[in-house]
Structure formats: structure tokens, C-alpha cells
Coordinates of N, CA, C and O in Angstrom, one line a residue:
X1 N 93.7 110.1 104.8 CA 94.6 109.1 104.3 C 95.4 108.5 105.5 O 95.6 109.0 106.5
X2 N 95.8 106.9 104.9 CA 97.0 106.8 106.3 C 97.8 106.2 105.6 O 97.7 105.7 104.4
X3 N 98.7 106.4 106.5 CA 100.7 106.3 105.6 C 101.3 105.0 106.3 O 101.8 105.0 107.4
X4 N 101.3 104.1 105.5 CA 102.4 103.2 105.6 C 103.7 103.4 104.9 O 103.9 103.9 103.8
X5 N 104.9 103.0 105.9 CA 106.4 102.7 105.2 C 107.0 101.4 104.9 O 107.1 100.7 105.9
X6 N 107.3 101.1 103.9 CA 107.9 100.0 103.7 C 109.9 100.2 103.7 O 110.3 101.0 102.8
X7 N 110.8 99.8 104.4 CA 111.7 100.2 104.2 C 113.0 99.4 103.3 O 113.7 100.3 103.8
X8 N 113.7 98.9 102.8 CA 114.6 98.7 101.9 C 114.8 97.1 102.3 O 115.2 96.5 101.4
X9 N 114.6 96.5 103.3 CA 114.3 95.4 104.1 C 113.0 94.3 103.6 O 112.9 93.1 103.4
X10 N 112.3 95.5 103.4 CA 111.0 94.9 103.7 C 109.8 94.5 104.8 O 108.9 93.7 104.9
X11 N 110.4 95.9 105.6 CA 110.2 95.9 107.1 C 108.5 96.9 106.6 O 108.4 97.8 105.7
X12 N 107.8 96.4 107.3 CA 106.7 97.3 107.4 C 106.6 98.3 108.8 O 106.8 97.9 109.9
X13 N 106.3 99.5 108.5 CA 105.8 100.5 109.5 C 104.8 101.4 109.8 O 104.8 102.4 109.1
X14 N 103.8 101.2 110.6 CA 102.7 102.0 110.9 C 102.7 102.7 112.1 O 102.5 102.1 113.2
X15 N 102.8 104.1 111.9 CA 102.4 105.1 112.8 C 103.7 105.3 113.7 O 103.9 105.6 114.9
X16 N 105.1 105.1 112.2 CA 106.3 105.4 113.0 C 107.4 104.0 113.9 O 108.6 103.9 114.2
X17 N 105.8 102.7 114.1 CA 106.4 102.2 114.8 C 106.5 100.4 113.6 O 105.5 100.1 112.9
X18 N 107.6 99.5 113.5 CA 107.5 98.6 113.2 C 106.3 97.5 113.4 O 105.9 97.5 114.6
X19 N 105.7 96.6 112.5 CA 104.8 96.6 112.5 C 104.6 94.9 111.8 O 104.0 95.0 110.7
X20 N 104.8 93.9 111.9 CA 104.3 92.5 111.1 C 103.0 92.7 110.2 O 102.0 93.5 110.4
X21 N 103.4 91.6 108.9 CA 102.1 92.0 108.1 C 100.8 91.6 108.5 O 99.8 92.1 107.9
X22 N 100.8 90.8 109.5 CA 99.0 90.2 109.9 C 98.9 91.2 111.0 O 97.7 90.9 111.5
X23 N 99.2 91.8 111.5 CA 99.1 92.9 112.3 C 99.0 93.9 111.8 O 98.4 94.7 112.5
X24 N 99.5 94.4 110.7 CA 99.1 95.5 110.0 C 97.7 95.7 109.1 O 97.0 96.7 108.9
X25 N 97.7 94.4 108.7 CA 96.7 94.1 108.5 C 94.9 94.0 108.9 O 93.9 94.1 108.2
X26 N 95.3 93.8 110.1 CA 94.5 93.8 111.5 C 94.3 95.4 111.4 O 93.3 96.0 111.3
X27 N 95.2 95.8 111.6 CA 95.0 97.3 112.0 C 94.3 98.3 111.0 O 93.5 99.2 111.3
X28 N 94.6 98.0 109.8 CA 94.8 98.8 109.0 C 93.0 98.3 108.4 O 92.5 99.1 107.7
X29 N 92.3 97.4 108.6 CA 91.0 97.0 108.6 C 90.0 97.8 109.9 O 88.9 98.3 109.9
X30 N 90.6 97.6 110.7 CA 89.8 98.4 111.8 C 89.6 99.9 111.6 O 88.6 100.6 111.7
X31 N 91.0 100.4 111.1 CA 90.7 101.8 110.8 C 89.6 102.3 109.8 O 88.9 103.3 109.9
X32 N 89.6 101.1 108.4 CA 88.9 101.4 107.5 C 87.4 101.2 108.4 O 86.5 102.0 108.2
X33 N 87.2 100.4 109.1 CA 85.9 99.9 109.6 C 85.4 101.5 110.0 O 84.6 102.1 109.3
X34 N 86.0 102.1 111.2 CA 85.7 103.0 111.9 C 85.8 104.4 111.0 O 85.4 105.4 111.6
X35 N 86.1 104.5 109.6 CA 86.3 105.7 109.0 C 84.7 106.2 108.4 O 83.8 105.6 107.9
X36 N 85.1 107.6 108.6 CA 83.4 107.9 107.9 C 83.4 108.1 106.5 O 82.4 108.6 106.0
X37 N 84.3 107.8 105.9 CA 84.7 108.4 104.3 C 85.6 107.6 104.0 O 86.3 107.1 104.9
X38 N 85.6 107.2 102.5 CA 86.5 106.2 102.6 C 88.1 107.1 102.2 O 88.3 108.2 101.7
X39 N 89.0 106.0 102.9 CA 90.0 106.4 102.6 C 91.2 105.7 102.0 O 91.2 104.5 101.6
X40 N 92.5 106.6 102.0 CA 93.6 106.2 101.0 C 94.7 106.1 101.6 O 95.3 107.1 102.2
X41 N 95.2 104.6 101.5 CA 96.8 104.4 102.0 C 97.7 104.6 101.2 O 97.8 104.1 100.1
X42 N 98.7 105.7 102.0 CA 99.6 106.0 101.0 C 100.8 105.2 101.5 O 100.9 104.8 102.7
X43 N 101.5 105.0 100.7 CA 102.6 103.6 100.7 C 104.2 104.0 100.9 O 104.6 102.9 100.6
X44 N 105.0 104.5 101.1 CA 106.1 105.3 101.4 C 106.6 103.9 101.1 O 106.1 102.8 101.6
X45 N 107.9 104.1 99.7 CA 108.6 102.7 99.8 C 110.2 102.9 99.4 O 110.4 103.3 98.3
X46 N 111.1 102.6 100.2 CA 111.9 103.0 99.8 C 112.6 102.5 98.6 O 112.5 101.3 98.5
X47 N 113.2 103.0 97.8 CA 113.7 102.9 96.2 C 114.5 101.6 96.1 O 114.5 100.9 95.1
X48 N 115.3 101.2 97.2 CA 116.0 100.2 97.0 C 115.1 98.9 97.3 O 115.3 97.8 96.8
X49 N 114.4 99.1 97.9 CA 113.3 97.8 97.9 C 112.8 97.0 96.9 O 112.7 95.8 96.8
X50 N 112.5 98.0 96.2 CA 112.1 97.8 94.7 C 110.4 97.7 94.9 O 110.0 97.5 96.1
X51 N 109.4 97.7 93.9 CA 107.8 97.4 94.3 C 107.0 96.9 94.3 O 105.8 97.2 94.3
X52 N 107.8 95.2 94.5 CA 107.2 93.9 94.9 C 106.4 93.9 96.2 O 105.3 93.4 96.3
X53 N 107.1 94.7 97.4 CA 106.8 94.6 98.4 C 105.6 95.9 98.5 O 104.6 95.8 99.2
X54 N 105.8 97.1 97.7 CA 104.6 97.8 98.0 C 103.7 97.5 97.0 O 102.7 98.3 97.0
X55 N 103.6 96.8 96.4 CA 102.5 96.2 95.4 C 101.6 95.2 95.8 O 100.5 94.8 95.5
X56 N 102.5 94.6 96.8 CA 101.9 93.6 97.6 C 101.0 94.0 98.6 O 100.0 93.4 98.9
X57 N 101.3 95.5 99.4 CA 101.2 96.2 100.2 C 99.6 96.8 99.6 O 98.6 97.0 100.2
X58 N 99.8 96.9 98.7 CA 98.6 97.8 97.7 C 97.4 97.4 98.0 O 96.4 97.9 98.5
X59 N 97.8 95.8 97.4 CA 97.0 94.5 97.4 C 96.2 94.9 98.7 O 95.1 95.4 98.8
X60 N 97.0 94.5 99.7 CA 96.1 94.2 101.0 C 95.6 95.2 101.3 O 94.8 95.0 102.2
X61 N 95.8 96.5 100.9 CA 94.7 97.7 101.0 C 93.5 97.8 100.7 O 92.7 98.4 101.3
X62 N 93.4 96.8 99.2 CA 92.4 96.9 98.5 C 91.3 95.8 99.3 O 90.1 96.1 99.5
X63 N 91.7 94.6 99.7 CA 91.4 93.3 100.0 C 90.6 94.1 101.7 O 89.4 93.9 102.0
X64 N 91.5 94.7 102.5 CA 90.5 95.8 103.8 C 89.8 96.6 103.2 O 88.7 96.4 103.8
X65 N 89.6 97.2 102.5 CA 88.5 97.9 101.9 C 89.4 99.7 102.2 O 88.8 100.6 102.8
X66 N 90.4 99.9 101.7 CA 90.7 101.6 101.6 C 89.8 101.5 99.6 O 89.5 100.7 98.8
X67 N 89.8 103.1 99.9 CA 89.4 103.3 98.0 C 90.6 103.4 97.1 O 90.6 103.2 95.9
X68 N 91.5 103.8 97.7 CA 92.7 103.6 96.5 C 94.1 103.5 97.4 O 94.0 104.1 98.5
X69 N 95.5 102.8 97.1 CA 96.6 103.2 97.1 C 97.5 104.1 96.5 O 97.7 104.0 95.3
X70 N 98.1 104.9 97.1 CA 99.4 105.7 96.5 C 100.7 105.1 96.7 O 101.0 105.5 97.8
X71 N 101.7 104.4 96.2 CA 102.4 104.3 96.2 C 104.2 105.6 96.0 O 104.8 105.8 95.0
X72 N 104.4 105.9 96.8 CA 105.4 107.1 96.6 C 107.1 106.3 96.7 O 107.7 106.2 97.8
X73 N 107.3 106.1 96.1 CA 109.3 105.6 95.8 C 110.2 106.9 96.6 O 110.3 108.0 96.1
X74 N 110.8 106.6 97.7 CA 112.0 107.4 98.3 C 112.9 106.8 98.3 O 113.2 105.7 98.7
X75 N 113.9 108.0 97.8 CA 115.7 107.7 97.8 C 115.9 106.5 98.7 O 115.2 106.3 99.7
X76 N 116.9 105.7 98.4 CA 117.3 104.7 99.4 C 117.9 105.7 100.7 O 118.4 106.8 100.6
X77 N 117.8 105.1 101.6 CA 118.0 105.7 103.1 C 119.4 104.9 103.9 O 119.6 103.7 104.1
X78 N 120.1 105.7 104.2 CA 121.3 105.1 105.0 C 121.4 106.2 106.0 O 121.0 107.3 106.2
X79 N 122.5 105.2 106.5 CA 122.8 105.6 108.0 C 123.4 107.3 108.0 O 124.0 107.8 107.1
X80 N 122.9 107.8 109.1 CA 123.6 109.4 109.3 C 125.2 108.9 109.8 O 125.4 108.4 110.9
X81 N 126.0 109.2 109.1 CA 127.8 108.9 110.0 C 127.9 109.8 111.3 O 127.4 110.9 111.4
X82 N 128.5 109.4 112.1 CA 128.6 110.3 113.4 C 129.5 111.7 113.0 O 130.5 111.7 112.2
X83 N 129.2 112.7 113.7 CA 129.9 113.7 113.3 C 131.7 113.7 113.7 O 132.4 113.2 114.6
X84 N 131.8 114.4 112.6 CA 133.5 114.2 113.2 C 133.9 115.3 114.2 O 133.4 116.4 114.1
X85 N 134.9 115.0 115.2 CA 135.2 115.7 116.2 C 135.7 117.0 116.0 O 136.9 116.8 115.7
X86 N 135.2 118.5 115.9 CA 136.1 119.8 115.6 C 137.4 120.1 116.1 O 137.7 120.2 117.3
X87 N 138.4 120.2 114.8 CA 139.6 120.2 115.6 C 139.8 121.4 116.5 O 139.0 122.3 116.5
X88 N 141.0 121.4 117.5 CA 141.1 122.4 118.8 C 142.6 123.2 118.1 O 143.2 124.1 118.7

């Protein structure tokens, strides 16, 4: 399988790294080209996004040729706050 993230933005990410949709797209067709079996993109989307954008996301899975989408919904994501200083 290969793992796309969608993040609360609507930012796409493949392989960790930020990623535009016709480039993802690009990418994500070559892999299917070169695969010996077919395979399944799984969709990491964050909950506040809502799943306009990984439905869309789905779409162009199907349109490269993977055999199915997963779509998985995670907690909305925010920032880690800096730790606070231990008092002396």
C-alpha cells in the first residue's frame, strides 16, 4: 500500500514530504505503473479537514489505477507548546 496525508489545510503529503496535486499525481501513477500487484492508497486525513478533500483524493487514486482507497479520519493536529522552564 502507499500512504498519502491530507492535513487540515488541505495540504497534500507524500513520503513525509509536501507535495502539489499534479505532482502527486504524477507520482502516485508511476508507482502504480511499476507495481507488481495491484495496490492500495491509504489516505491519512485529518478530522478537521473534513472529506471533501480526501474524497477528491480517492478519486484520483482510482483515475491512476490503485485497486482501492482507504480513507482513515485523525484527530485534528495542533501545535506541540514549548515546554515550560523547570522551576530552580
Amino acid at each position: 500500500s502507499v500512504i498519502v496525508a491530507i492535513d487540515a489545510a488541505g495540504l497534500l503529503y507524500y513520503d513525509s514530504q509536501a507535495i502539489p496535486e499534479e505532482a502527486l499525481r504524477a507520482r502516485l501513477k508511476t508507482v502504480v505503473e511499476r507495481a507488481r500487484e495491484p495496490l492500495t492508497l491509504e489516505i491519512l486525513a485529518d478530522k478537521a479537514g473534513g472529506l471533501g478533500d480526501a474524497m477528491r483524493l480517492a478519486s484520483l487514486a482510482s483515475e491512476v489505477g490503485f485497486r482501492e482507497a482507504l480513507v482513515v479520519m485523525r484527530p485534528a493536529t495542533r501545535p506541540i507548546p514549548p515546554e515550560k522552564p523547570s522551576p530552580k
